[in-house]
CSV table of C-alpha atoms and ligand atoms in Angstrom, one decimal:
chain,number,residue,atom,x,y,z
A,584,UNK,CA,16.2,-79.8,-44.8
A,585,UNK,CA,18.2,-77.5,-42.3
A,586,UNK,CA,20.7,-75.0,-43.1
A,587,UNK,CA,23.1,-72.9,-40.9
A,588,UNK,CA,23.6,-69.4,-42.5
A,589,UNK,CA,26.9,-68.0,-41.3
A,590,UNK,CA,27.1,-64.2,-41.7
A,591,UNK,CA,28.4,-61.0,-40.0
A,592,UNK,CA,25.3,-59.0,-41.0
A,593,UNK,CA,21.6,-59.6,-41.1
A,594,UNK,CA,18.8,-57.1,-41.4
A,595,UNK,CA,17.2,-55.8,-39.3
A,596,UNK,CA,19.8,-56.7,-36.5
A,597,UNK,CA,23.0,-55.3,-38.0
A,598,UNK,CA,23.6,-53.9,-41.5
A,599,UNK,CA,26.2,-52.2,-43.3
A,600,UNK,CA,25.2,-53.1,-46.9
A,601,UNK,CA,23.5,-55.6,-49.1
A,602,UNK,CA,24.9,-58.7,-47.4
A,603,UNK,CA,22.5,-57.8,-44.4
A,604,UNK,CA,19.5,-57.4,-46.8
A,605,UNK,CA,20.2,-60.8,-48.2
A,606,UNK,CA,20.7,-62.8,-45.0
A,607,UNK,CA,17.7,-61.0,-43.5
A,608,UNK,CA,15.2,-61.9,-46.5
A,609,UNK,CA,16.5,-65.3,-47.7
A,610,UNK,CA,15.3,-67.5,-44.7
A,611,UNK,CA,11.7,-66.7,-45.1
A,612,UNK,CA,12.0,-67.5,-48.9
A,613,UNK,CA,13.8,-70.7,-48.2
A,614,UNK,CA,11.2,-71.5,-45.8
A,615,UNK,CA,8.7,-71.6,-48.6
A,616,UNK,CA,10.9,-74.0,-50.4
A,617,UNK,CA,11.0,-76.4,-47.4
A,618,UNK,CA,14.3,-75.3,-46.3
A,619,UNK,CA,14.7,-74.2,-42.5
A,620,UNK,CA,17.4,-71.7,-41.8
A,621,UNK,CA,19.2,-70.9,-38.7
A,622,UNK,CA,21.3,-67.7,-38.9
A,623,UNK,CA,24.6,-67.3,-36.8
A,624,UNK,CA,25.9,-63.9,-36.3
A,625,UNK,CA,28.4,-62.4,-34.0
A,626,UNK,CA,26.6,-60.9,-30.7
A,627,UNK,CA,27.3,-57.1,-31.5
A,628,UNK,CA,25.5,-55.1,-29.0
A,629,UNK,CA,22.5,-54.1,-31.3
A,630,UNK,CA,22.1,-57.9,-32.1
A,631,UNK,CA,21.8,-58.9,-28.5
A,632,UNK,CA,19.7,-55.9,-27.6
A,633,UNK,CA,17.1,-57.3,-30.1
A,634,UNK,CA,17.1,-60.9,-28.9
A,635,UNK,CA,16.0,-60.1,-25.2
A,636,UNK,CA,14.4,-63.6,-24.7
A,637,UNK,CA,17.3,-65.6,-26.3
A,638,UNK,CA,18.3,-68.8,-24.4
A,639,UNK,CA,21.8,-70.2,-24.2
A,640,UNK,CA,22.4,-73.2,-26.0
A,641,UNK,CA,26.1,-73.5,-25.6
A,642,UNK,CA,28.7,-72.1,-22.9
A,643,UNK,CA,32.3,-72.0,-23.9
A,644,UNK,CA,34.8,-71.4,-21.1
A,645,UNK,CA,37.6,-70.0,-23.3
A,646,UNK,CA,36.7,-69.0,-26.8
A,647,UNK,CA,39.9,-67.2,-28.2
A,648,UNK,CA,40.9,-65.6,-24.8
A,649,UNK,CA,37.3,-65.1,-23.0
A,650,UNK,CA,34.4,-66.9,-22.0
A,651,UNK,CA,31.4,-67.0,-24.4
A,652,UNK,CA,27.7,-68.0,-24.6
A,653,UNK,CA,25.9,-69.0,-27.6
A,654,UNK,CA,22.3,-67.7,-27.6
A,655,UNK,CA,19.4,-68.6,-29.7
A,656,UNK,CA,16.3,-66.5,-30.1
A,657,UNK,CA,13.4,-65.4,-32.6
A,658,UNK,CA,13.1,-62.1,-34.3
A,659,UNK,CA,10.5,-61.7,-36.7
A,660,UNK,CA,10.9,-64.6,-39.2
A,661,UNK,CA,14.6,-65.2,-38.2
A,662,UNK,CA,15.7,-67.9,-36.1
A,663,UNK,CA,19.0,-66.4,-35.0
A,664,UNK,CA,22.0,-67.8,-33.0
A,665,UNK,CA,24.3,-65.1,-31.7
A,666,UNK,CA,27.7,-65.4,-30.1
A,667,UNK,CA,27.7,-63.5,-27.0
A,668,UNK,CA,31.7,-63.0,-26.4
A,669,UNK,CA,32.0,-59.6,-24.9
A,670,UNK,CA,35.8,-59.6,-25.3
A,671,UNK,CA,35.3,-59.7,-29.0
A,672,UNK,CA,32.1,-58.0,-29.9
A,673,UNK,CA,31.0,-55.7,-27.0
A,674,UNK,CA,32.1,-52.6,-28.8
A,675,UNK,CA,30.1,-49.6,-30.0
A,676,UNK,CA,29.7,-48.6,-33.7
A,677,UNK,CA,30.7,-50.3,-36.9
A,678,UNK,CA,31.1,-54.1,-36.9
A,679,UNK,CA,34.5,-53.9,-38.5
A,680,UNK,CA,36.2,-50.6,-38.0
A,681,UNK,CA,37.1,-48.8,-34.7
A,682,UNK,CA,36.3,-45.1,-33.9
A,683,UNK,CA,39.5,-44.2,-35.5
A,684,UNK,CA,38.6,-45.4,-38.6
A,685,UNK,CA,40.8,-48.3,-38.7
A,686,UNK,CA,40.0,-52.0,-38.8
A,687,UNK,CA,39.7,-53.4,-35.2
A,688,UNK,CA,43.1,-55.1,-34.7
A,689,UNK,CA,41.8,-58.4,-33.7
A,690,UNK,CA,39.5,-59.0,-36.6
A,691,UNK,CA,41.3,-62.3,-37.5
A,692,UNK,CA,40.2,-63.7,-34.0
A,693,UNK,CA,36.8,-62.1,-34.1
A,694,UNK,CA,35.7,-63.7,-37.4
A,695,UNK,CA,37.7,-66.8,-36.7
A,696,UNK,CA,35.4,-67.1,-33.7
A,697,UNK,CA,32.3,-67.0,-36.1
A,698,UNK,CA,33.9,-69.8,-38.2
A,699,UNK,CA,34.8,-71.9,-35.3
A,700,UNK,CA,31.4,-71.6,-33.5
A,701,UNK,CA,29.7,-72.4,-36.9
A,702,UNK,CA,31.7,-75.5,-37.3
A,703,UNK,CA,30.8,-76.8,-33.7
A,704,UNK,CA,27.3,-75.9,-34.1
A,705,UNK,CA,26.8,-77.5,-37.6
A,706,UNK,CA,28.2,-80.8,-36.5
A,707,UNK,CA,26.9,-80.8,-32.9
A,708,UNK,CA,23.8,-78.8,-31.2
A,709,UNK,CA,22.3,-77.8,-34.5
A,710,UNK,CA,23.1,-80.9,-36.7
A,711,UNK,CA,22.3,-79.2,-40.0
A,712,UNK,CA,22.4,-80.6,-43.7
A,713,UNK,CA,24.3,-77.8,-44.9
A,714,UNK,CA,26.1,-74.8,-44.1
A,715,UNK,CA,25.7,-71.3,-46.1
A,716,UNK,CA,29.0,-69.1,-45.6
A,717,UNK,CA,28.3,-65.6,-46.6
A,718,UNK,CA,31.6,-63.7,-47.5
A,719,UNK,CA,35.0,-63.7,-46.0
A,720,UNK,CA,33.8,-63.4,-42.4
A,721,UNK,CA,32.3,-66.7,-42.5
A,722,UNK,CA,35.2,-68.4,-44.6
A,723,UNK,CA,37.1,-70.1,-41.9
A,724,UNK,CA,34.0,-72.3,-41.1
A,725,UNK,CA,35.0,-74.3,-44.2
A,726,UNK,CA,38.6,-74.7,-43.1
A,727,UNK,CA,37.6,-75.8,-39.5
A,728,UNK,CA,35.0,-78.3,-41.0
A,729,UNK,CA,37.6,-79.8,-43.4
A,730,UNK,CA,40.0,-80.6,-40.2
A,731,UNK,CA,37.4,-83.1,-38.9
A,732,UNK,CA,37.6,-87.0,-39.6
A,733,UNK,CA,33.9,-87.2,-39.5
A,734,UNK,CA,31.5,-86.6,-42.4
A,735,UNK,CA,30.4,-82.8,-42.2
A,736,UNK,CA,27.4,-81.0,-43.7
A,737,UNK,CA,27.5,-79.7,-47.4
A,738,UNK,CA,29.3,-76.4,-47.6
A,739,UNK,CA,28.1,-73.7,-49.8
A,740,UNK,CA,30.0,-70.3,-50.0
A,741,UNK,CA,28.4,-67.2,-51.4
A,742,UNK,CA,30.6,-64.3,-52.6
A,743,UNK,CA,28.7,-61.1,-52.2
A,744,UNK,CA,31.9,-58.9,-52.9
A,745,UNK,CA,35.1,-60.4,-54.1
A,746,UNK,CA,36.9,-57.3,-53.1
A,747,UNK,CA,36.7,-58.1,-49.4
A,748,UNK,CA,38.9,-61.1,-48.8
A,749,UNK,CA,39.7,-61.1,-45.1
A,750,UNK,CA,43.7,-61.3,-45.3
A,751,UNK,CA,45.6,-61.6,-42.2
A,752,UNK,CA,49.4,-62.3,-41.2
A,753,UNK,CA,50.7,-65.9,-41.3
A,754,UNK,CA,51.8,-65.6,-37.9
A,755,UNK,CA,48.2,-65.8,-36.7
A,756,UNK,CA,48.1,-69.6,-38.1
A,757,UNK,CA,48.5,-71.2,-34.7
A,758,UNK,CA,46.4,-68.6,-32.7
A,759,UNK,CA,43.5,-69.3,-35.1
A,760,UNK,CA,43.9,-73.1,-35.0
A,761,UNK,CA,44.7,-73.6,-38.6
A,762,UNK,CA,46.9,-76.5,-39.6
A,763,UNK,CA,50.2,-76.0,-41.5
A,764,UNK,CA,48.8,-78.5,-44.1
A,765,UNK,CA,46.0,-76.0,-44.8
A,766,UNK,CA,48.6,-73.1,-45.3
A,767,UNK,CA,49.4,-73.9,-48.9
A,768,UNK,CA,48.4,-72.3,-52.3
A,769,UNK,CA,45.8,-75.1,-52.6
A,770,UNK,CA,44.5,-74.1,-49.3
A,771,UNK,CA,44.0,-70.9,-47.6
A,772,UNK,CA,47.3,-69.2,-48.2
A,773,UNK,CA,47.3,-66.3,-50.3
A,774,UNK,CA,50.8,-65.0,-51.2
A,775,UNK,CA,52.0,-65.6,-47.8
A,776,UNK,CA,48.9,-64.4,-45.9
A,777,UNK,CA,45.9,-66.3,-44.6
A,778,UNK,CA,42.8,-65.6,-46.7
A,779,UNK,CA,39.4,-66.2,-45.0
A,780,UNK,CA,37.7,-65.9,-48.4
A,781,UNK,CA,40.0,-68.1,-50.2
A,782,UNK,CA,39.3,-70.8,-47.4
A,783,UNK,CA,35.9,-70.9,-48.5
A,784,UNK,CA,36.5,-70.9,-52.0
A,785,UNK,CA,38.9,-73.9,-51.8
A,786,UNK,CA,37.0,-75.9,-49.1
A,787,UNK,CA,33.2,-75.5,-50.1
A,788,UNK,CA,31.5,-78.0,-52.1
A,789,UNK,CA,29.7,-75.2,-54.2
A,790,UNK,CA,30.5,-71.5,-54.8
A,791,UNK,CA,27.8,-69.0,-55.7
A,792,UNK,CA,27.9,-65.4,-56.1
A,793,UNK,CA,25.1,-63.2,-56.5
A,794,UNK,CA,24.6,-62.8,-60.3
A,795,UNK,CA,25.4,-64.8,-63.3
A,796,UNK,CA,27.4,-62.0,-65.0
A,797,UNK,CA,29.4,-61.5,-61.8
A,798,UNK,CA,30.1,-65.1,-61.7
A,799,UNK,CA,31.7,-64.8,-65.2
A,800,UNK,CA,33.4,-61.6,-64.3
A,801,UNK,CA,35.2,-62.9,-61.2
A,802,UNK,CA,36.8,-65.8,-63.4
A,803,UNK,CA,38.6,-63.4,-65.6
A,804,UNK,CA,42.0,-61.7,-64.6
A,805,UNK,CA,40.3,-58.2,-65.0
A,806,UNK,CA,37.6,-59.0,-62.4
A,807,UNK,CA,39.0,-61.7,-60.3
A,808,UNK,CA,41.0,-59.6,-57.6
A,809,UNK,CA,43.7,-62.0,-57.6
A,810,UNK,CA,41.4,-65.0,-57.1
A,811,UNK,CA,40.2,-65.6,-60.6
A,812,UNK,CA,42.7,-68.6,-61.0
A,813,UNK,CA,41.3,-70.3,-57.9
A,814,UNK,CA,37.7,-69.7,-59.0
A,815,UNK,CA,38.4,-71.0,-62.7
A,816,UNK,CA,39.8,-74.3,-61.1
A,817,UNK,CA,36.6,-74.8,-59.3
A,818,UNK,CA,34.9,-75.2,-62.7
A,819,UNK,CA,31.3,-76.1,-62.6
A,820,UNK,CA,31.1,-75.7,-58.8
A,821,UNK,CA,30.8,-72.1,-59.5
A,822,UNK,CA,27.6,-70.4,-60.3
A,823,UNK,CA,25.5,-67.1,-60.1
A,824,UNK,CA,22.1,-66.8,-58.3
A,825,UNK,CA,20.7,-63.4,-58.5
A,826,UNK,CA,19.6,-61.7,-55.3
A,827,UNK,CA,15.9,-60.7,-54.8
A,828,UNK,CA,14.7,-57.9,-52.4
A,829,UNK,CA,12.3,-58.3,-49.3
A,830,UNK,CA,9.0,-57.3,-51.2
A,831,UNK,CA,7.3,-56.9,-47.9
A,832,UNK,CA,9.7,-54.1,-46.9
A,833,UNK,CA,9.9,-52.7,-50.3
A,834,UNK,CA,6.3,-52.4,-51.4
A,835,UNK,CA,5.1,-48.9,-52.5
A,836,UNK,CA,1.4,-49.9,-52.0
A,837,UNK,CA,2.0,-50.2,-48.1
A,838,UNK,CA,5.3,-48.4,-47.6
A,839,UNK,CA,4.8,-46.5,-44.3
A,840,UNK,CA,7.8,-44.2,-45.0
A,841,UNK,CA,6.6,-42.6,-48.2
A,842,UNK,CA,3.9,-39.7,-48.2
A,843,UNK,CA,1.8,-41.1,-50.8
A,844,UNK,CA,1.4,-44.9,-51.6
A,845,UNK,CA,1.1,-46.3,-55.0
A,846,UNK,CA,0.8,-49.4,-56.9
A,847,UNK,CA,1.6,-50.7,-60.5
A,848,UNK,CA,-1.7,-49.4,-61.8
A,849,UNK,CA,-1.0,-45.8,-60.3
A,850,UNK,CA,2.4,-44.7,-61.1
A,851,UNK,CA,0.9,-41.1,-61.5
A,852,UNK,CA,0.6,-40.9,-57.8
A,853,UNK,CA,4.4,-40.9,-57.6
A,854,UNK,CA,4.2,-37.1,-58.4
A,855,UNK,CA,3.4,-36.0,-54.8
A,856,UNK,CA,6.4,-38.1,-53.6
A,857,UNK,CA,8.6,-36.4,-56.2
A,858,UNK,CA,7.6,-33.0,-54.7
A,859,UNK,CA,8.3,-34.3,-51.3
A,860,UNK,CA,11.7,-35.6,-52.4
A,861,UNK,CA,12.4,-32.2,-53.8
A,862,UNK,CA,11.4,-30.3,-50.7
A,863,UNK,CA,13.4,-32.8,-48.5
A,864,UNK,CA,16.7,-32.0,-50.6
A,865,UNK,CA,16.1,-28.3,-51.1
A,866,UNK,CA,15.6,-28.7,-54.8
A,867,UNK,CA,13.6,-26.5,-57.0
A,868,UNK,CA,10.0,-27.9,-57.4
A,869,UNK,CA,10.2,-28.3,-61.0
A,870,UNK,CA,8.0,-30.9,-62.4
A,871,UNK,CA,9.5,-31.1,-65.8
A,872,UNK,CA,13.1,-31.6,-64.6
A,873,UNK,CA,14.1,-35.4,-64.5
A,874,UNK,CA,14.8,-36.1,-60.8
A,875,UNK,CA,17.7,-38.7,-60.3
A,876,UNK,CA,18.2,-40.4,-57.2
A,877,UNK,CA,21.4,-42.1,-55.7
A,878,UNK,CA,21.3,-44.4,-52.7
A,879,UNK,CA,24.8,-45.7,-52.2
A,880,UNK,CA,27.9,-46.2,-50.2
A,881,UNK,CA,30.4,-43.8,-51.3
A,882,UNK,CA,33.4,-45.6,-52.5
A,883,UNK,CA,35.6,-46.2,-55.6
A,884,UNK,CA,33.5,-49.3,-56.6
A,885,UNK,CA,30.2,-47.2,-56.8
A,886,UNK,CA,31.6,-44.8,-59.5
A,887,UNK,CA,30.3,-41.7,-57.8
A,888,UNK,CA,33.3,-39.8,-58.7
A,889,UNK,CA,32.3,-40.2,-62.4
A,890,UNK,CA,28.9,-39.1,-61.5
A,891,UNK,CA,30.3,-36.0,-60.0
A,892,UNK,CA,32.2,-35.2,-63.3
A,893,UNK,CA,28.9,-35.3,-65.2
A,894,UNK,CA,27.0,-32.9,-62.9
A,895,UNK,CA,27.0,-30.2,-65.5
A,896,UNK,CA,25.6,-32.7,-68.1
A,897,UNK,CA,22.9,-33.6,-65.9
A,898,UNK,CA,22.1,-29.9,-65.5
A,899,UNK,CA,22.2,-29.4,-69.2
A,900,UNK,CA,19.7,-32.2,-69.7
A,901,UNK,CA,17.4,-30.5,-67.0
A,902,UNK,CA,18.0,-33.3,-64.5
A,903,UNK,CA,18.1,-32.9,-60.8
A,904,UNK,CA,20.2,-35.0,-58.4
A,905,UNK,CA,19.1,-36.2,-55.0
A,906,UNK,CA,22.0,-38.2,-53.4
A,907,UNK,CA,21.9,-40.1,-50.1
A,908,UNK,CA,25.4,-41.6,-49.4
A,909,UNK,CA,27.8,-42.6,-46.8
A,910,UNK,CA,31.5,-43.2,-47.1
A,911,UNK,CA,34.5,-41.4,-48.3
A,912,UNK,CA,34.8,-37.8,-46.9
A,913,UNK,CA,36.6,-36.4,-49.9
A,914,UNK,CA,33.6,-37.5,-52.0
A,915,UNK,CA,31.1,-36.2,-49.5
A,916,UNK,CA,32.8,-32.8,-49.7
A,917,UNK,CA,32.8,-32.8,-53.4
A,918,UNK,CA,29.2,-33.4,-53.6
A,919,UNK,CA,28.5,-30.8,-50.9
A,920,UNK,CA,30.1,-28.4,-52.9
A,921,UNK,CA,28.3,-29.2,-56.1
A,922,UNK,CA,25.2,-28.9,-54.1
A,923,UNK,CA,26.1,-25.4,-52.7
A,924,UNK,CA,27.0,-24.1,-56.4
A,925,UNK,CA,23.6,-25.3,-57.7
A,926,UNK,CA,21.1,-25.8,-55.0
A,927,UNK,CA,18.1,-25.9,-57.2
A,928,UNK,CA,19.6,-29.0,-59.1
A,929,UNK,CA,21.8,-30.8,-56.7
A,930,UNK,CA,20.8,-31.9,-53.3
A,931,UNK,CA,22.6,-34.2,-50.9
A,932,UNK,CA,22.3,-36.0,-47.5
A,933,UNK,CA,25.1,-38.0,-45.8
A,934,UNK,CA,24.7,-40.8,-43.5
A,935,UNK,CA,22.8,-44.0,-43.3
A,936,UNK,CA,19.0,-43.5,-43.5
A,937,UNK,CA,16.3,-46.1,-44.2
A,938,UNK,CA,13.5,-43.6,-44.6
A,939,UNK,CA,15.3,-41.4,-46.9
A,940,UNK,CA,16.3,-44.3,-49.0
A,941,UNK,CA,12.6,-45.2,-49.3
A,942,UNK,CA,11.6,-41.6,-50.3
A,943,UNK,CA,14.3,-41.4,-53.0
A,944,UNK,CA,12.9,-44.9,-54.5
A,945,UNK,CA,9.3,-43.4,-54.3
A,946,UNK,CA,9.9,-40.0,-55.5
A,947,UNK,CA,12.8,-40.1,-58.2
A,948,UNK,CA,12.1,-40.5,-61.8
A,949,UNK,CA,15.4,-42.3,-62.3
A,950,UNK,CA,17.8,-44.2,-60.1
A,951,UNK,CA,21.5,-43.9,-60.9
A,952,UNK,CA,24.0,-46.8,-60.2
A,953,UNK,CA,27.1,-46.0,-62.2
A,954,UNK,CA,29.4,-48.8,-60.4
A,955,UNK,CA,32.7,-49.8,-61.8
A,956,UNK,CA,31.7,-53.4,-60.5
A,957,UNK,CA,28.6,-54.5,-59.1
A,958,UNK,CA,28.1,-58.1,-57.8
A,959,UNK,CA,24.2,-57.8,-57.9
A,960,UNK,CA,23.1,-54.5,-56.6
A,961,UNK,CA,19.8,-54.1,-54.7
A,962,UNK,CA,19.0,-50.5,-55.1
A,963,UNK,CA,18.2,-50.9,-58.8
A,964,UNK,CA,15.9,-53.7,-57.9
A,965,UNK,CA,14.0,-51.5,-55.3
A,966,UNK,CA,14.0,-48.9,-58.2
A,967,UNK,CA,12.3,-51.2,-60.5
A,968,UNK,CA,9.7,-52.2,-58.0
A,969,UNK,CA,8.9,-48.4,-57.2
A,970,UNK,CA,8.8,-47.4,-60.9
A,971,UNK,CA,12.1,-45.3,-60.7
A,972,UNK,CA,13.8,-46.1,-64.1
A,973,UNK,CA,17.3,-47.7,-63.2
A,974,UNK,CA,20.1,-46.1,-65.0
A,975,UNK,CA,23.0,-48.4,-64.7
A,976,UNK,CA,26.4,-49.4,-65.7
A,977,UNK,CA,26.5,-52.5,-67.7
A,978,UNK,CA,28.4,-54.9,-65.2
A,979,UNK,CA,27.7,-57.8,-62.9
A,980,UNK,CA,24.1,-57.9,-61.5
A,981,UNK,CA,23.2,-54.5,-63.0
A,982,UNK,CA,23.6,-56.1,-66.5
A,983,UNK,CA,21.5,-59.2,-65.5
A,984,UNK,CA,18.5,-57.1,-63.9
A,985,UNK,CA,18.0,-54.2,-66.2
A,986,UNK,CA,16.8,-54.3,-69.9
A,987,UNK,CA,18.4,-51.4,-71.7
A,988,UNK,CA,15.8,-49.1,-73.7
A,989,UNK,CA,17.6,-49.5,-77.0
A,990,UNK,CA,15.8,-49.5,-80.3
A,991,UNK,CA,15.0,-53.2,-80.4
A,992,UNK,CA,13.7,-53.4,-76.6
A,993,UNK,CA,11.6,-50.4,-77.3
A,994,UNK,CA,10.2,-51.7,-80.3
A,995,UNK,CA,9.4,-54.9,-78.5
A,996,UNK,CA,8.0,-53.0,-75.6
A,997,UNK,CA,10.3,-54.7,-73.1
A,998,UNK,CA,12.8,-52.0,-71.9
A,999,UNK,CA,13.1,-51.5,-68.1
A,1000,UNK,CA,16.0,-49.0,-67.8
A,1001,UNK,CA,19.1,-47.6,-69.3
A,1002,UNK,CA,22.4,-49.1,-69.3
A,1003,UNK,CA,25.8,-47.8,-70.1
A,1004,UNK,CA,29.2,-49.2,-70.9
A,1005,UNK,CA,32.1,-49.0,-70.5
A,1006,UNK,CA,32.2,-47.2,-67.2
A,1007,UNK,CA,33.8,-44.0,-68.5
A,1008,UNK,CA,32.6,-40.4,-68.5
A,1009,UNK,CA,32.0,-40.1,-72.4
A,1010,UNK,CA,29.8,-43.2,-72.3
A,1011,UNK,CA,28.1,-42.0,-69.2
A,1012,UNK,CA,27.3,-38.7,-70.7
A,1013,UNK,CA,26.1,-40.4,-73.8
A,1014,UNK,CA,23.7,-42.6,-72.0
A,1015,UNK,CA,22.4,-39.7,-70.0
A,1016,UNK,CA,21.4,-37.9,-73.2
A,1017,UNK,CA,19.5,-41.3,-74.1
A,1018,UNK,CA,17.7,-41.2,-70.7
A,1019,UNK,CA,16.7,-37.5,-71.3
A,1020,UNK,CA,15.3,-38.5,-74.6
A,1021,UNK,CA,13.4,-41.3,-73.2
A,1022,UNK,CA,12.0,-38.9,-70.5
A,1023,UNK,CA,10.8,-36.5,-73.2
A,1024,UNK,CA,9.1,-39.3,-75.1
A,1025,UNK,CA,6.2,-39.8,-72.6
A,1026,UNK,CA,4.6,-43.0,-74.0
A,1027,UNK,CA,7.9,-44.8,-74.2
A,1028,UNK,CA,8.9,-43.6,-70.7
A,1029,UNK,CA,5.4,-44.7,-69.1
A,1030,UNK,CA,5.8,-48.1,-70.9
A,1031,UNK,CA,9.3,-48.5,-69.4
A,1032,UNK,CA,8.0,-47.8,-66.1
A,1033,UNK,CA,5.2,-50.2,-66.3
A,1034,UNK,CA,7.6,-52.8,-67.4
A,1035,UNK,CA,10.0,-52.1,-64.7
A,1036,UNK,CA,7.3,-52.3,-62.0
A,1037,UNK,CA,5.9,-55.6,-63.4
A,1038,UNK,CA,9.3,-57.4,-63.0
A,1039,UNK,CA,9.7,-60.0,-60.5
A,1040,UNK,CA,12.3,-58.8,-58.1
A,1041,UNK,CA,11.3,-61.0,-55.2
A,1042,UNK,CA,13.4,-63.8,-53.6
A,1043,UNK,CA,10.9,-66.6,-55.0
A,1044,UNK,CA,12.9,-67.6,-57.9
A,1045,UNK,CA,16.3,-67.0,-56.3
A,1046,UNK,CA,15.3,-69.1,-53.2
A,1047,UNK,CA,14.1,-72.0,-55.5
A,1048,UNK,CA,17.6,-72.0,-56.9
A,1049,UNK,CA,19.4,-72.2,-53.6
A,1050,UNK,CA,17.0,-74.9,-52.5
A,1051,UNK,CA,18.0,-76.9,-55.5
A,1052,UNK,CA,21.6,-76.3,-54.7
A,1053,UNK,CA,21.3,-77.5,-51.0
A,1054,UNK,CA,19.2,-80.6,-52.2
A,1055,UNK,CA,21.8,-81.6,-54.8
A,1056,UNK,CA,24.4,-81.6,-52.2
A,1057,UNK,CA,22.5,-83.6,-49.8
A,1058,UNK,CA,22.0,-86.2,-52.6
B,2510,ADP,P1,26.5,-52.7,-51.3
B,2510,ADP,O1,26.1,-53.9,-50.5
B,2510,ADP,O2,27.8,-52.9,-52.2
B,2510,ADP,O3,26.7,-51.5,-50.5
B,2510,ADP,P2,23.9,-53.1,-52.6
B,2510,ADP,O4,23.2,-52.2,-53.6
B,2510,ADP,O5,23.9,-54.6,-52.7
B,2510,ADP,O6,25.4,-52.4,-52.4
B,2510,ADP,O7,23.0,-52.8,-51.2
B,2510,ADP,C1,23.0,-51.7,-50.5
B,2510,ADP,C2,21.9,-51.6,-49.5
B,2510,ADP,O8,22.1,-50.6,-48.5
B,2510,ADP,C3,20.6,-51.3,-50.1
B,2510,ADP,O9,19.6,-51.8,-49.3
B,2510,ADP,C4,20.5,-49.7,-50.1
B,2510,ADP,O10,19.1,-49.2,-50.0
B,2510,ADP,C5,21.2,-49.6,-48.7
B,2510,ADP,N1,21.8,-48.3,-48.6
B,2510,ADP,C6,23.2,-47.9,-49.1
B,2510,ADP,N2,23.5,-46.8,-48.8
B,2510,ADP,C7,22.5,-46.4,-47.9
B,2510,ADP,C8,22.4,-45.1,-47.1
B,2510,ADP,N3,23.2,-44.2,-47.1
B,2510,ADP,N4,21.2,-45.0,-46.5
B,2510,ADP,C9,20.3,-46.1,-46.4
B,2510,ADP,N5,20.4,-47.0,-47.1
B,2510,ADP,C10,21.5,-47.3,-47.8
């Protein structure tokens, strides 16, 4: 069984968020299920730099205004195909946004290219059984495949975040090679615009998203971001498959980026990492304080503005905060100010830093994820594995991966974290008090931590679900 994964991000070649982690780890897990995956990505400079031995499998004289080559190479366990099209991708920095902070003006063409090449390879040079389209950037693959008169591979579209839809003006229709028959409400038209994501939702055989609860949420008016009707009409073709994490990269027993390694049997060894984390963030080296970590993009979705509002409540509960984030400058400034006011208790670092992310997971007592919506969330999965108690909003994949430490679950000895709902300041404050009470109840805390670390957060189960889906399509 051969699958072409189509994505704009794949760890460790290019990453802005969880999408890259998923696309980086799923192929190896699918290989164990007998599914071989080739991953197609745009040839951004860091991608090409990491594929020095790649060979050309296709030359295209004119791909949306310039020559291109399609290169195939291996990196780690990944079989990668990259589109070397300098006129579209040879740009420094972020894959989506120029140095001025504004989307690249030709993003429609840049990601239509991804879809066009995917459709060409899937039916030609690579001849796969199925294509697996990740998020809006890959969406037009489905539209291009459905233009063909010949049989095409099965199409699975996975929504990692419905908030990003790839909307572009209708005047691009001809340039992108889309047919007027496709520009209808039952096609890729979205209120007069071209929607790359909707193309995949309409033309895919199956739609998955990254948790069962998010699959429910996106079919409601409240969580559907304007596409709930489309998703409801797809009926049983929509399902949720939870993400896993790469348990080789996220393994506290062998993690090279943490001061002291520890395993399930030795959570007490985390204490040295806590001190290291406190030092790194300039916090007071206080063993009795509950050290809360955050590793997050800083955007409205992640609810960090709410967290900022409850900093005094954290302090009242003797909780410290170590935050690593990148994103909205105003939020960064506000957290910096909070840290300046109370440096013993609040520390922040801004930017993207894998090593610090690992240190936070290994040294924090609890990991806070107060998201307003969260398709799956990966940081709480890392936290479970590293014995940092996840404190999460009860939404999307956070609801599906954390067992709230309420009276029933504590009595049964099955709790793994703390959830709060709704995502409001009062509910957040109240749950923080519950977290504080759990911290002070040392046996209950230890039990919760042991349960968390025993959870299977690997890709094994999810990969088996994807493999079943691909096989069902072929049948
Ligand atoms: P999203 O994809 O919405 O950003 P996820 O929780 O699904 O959120 O995935 C985020 C991924 O990015 C995780 O692997 C997390 O560790 C990582 N991450 C987020 N922010 C940072 C940061 N500032 N530095 C390092 N890693 C980060």
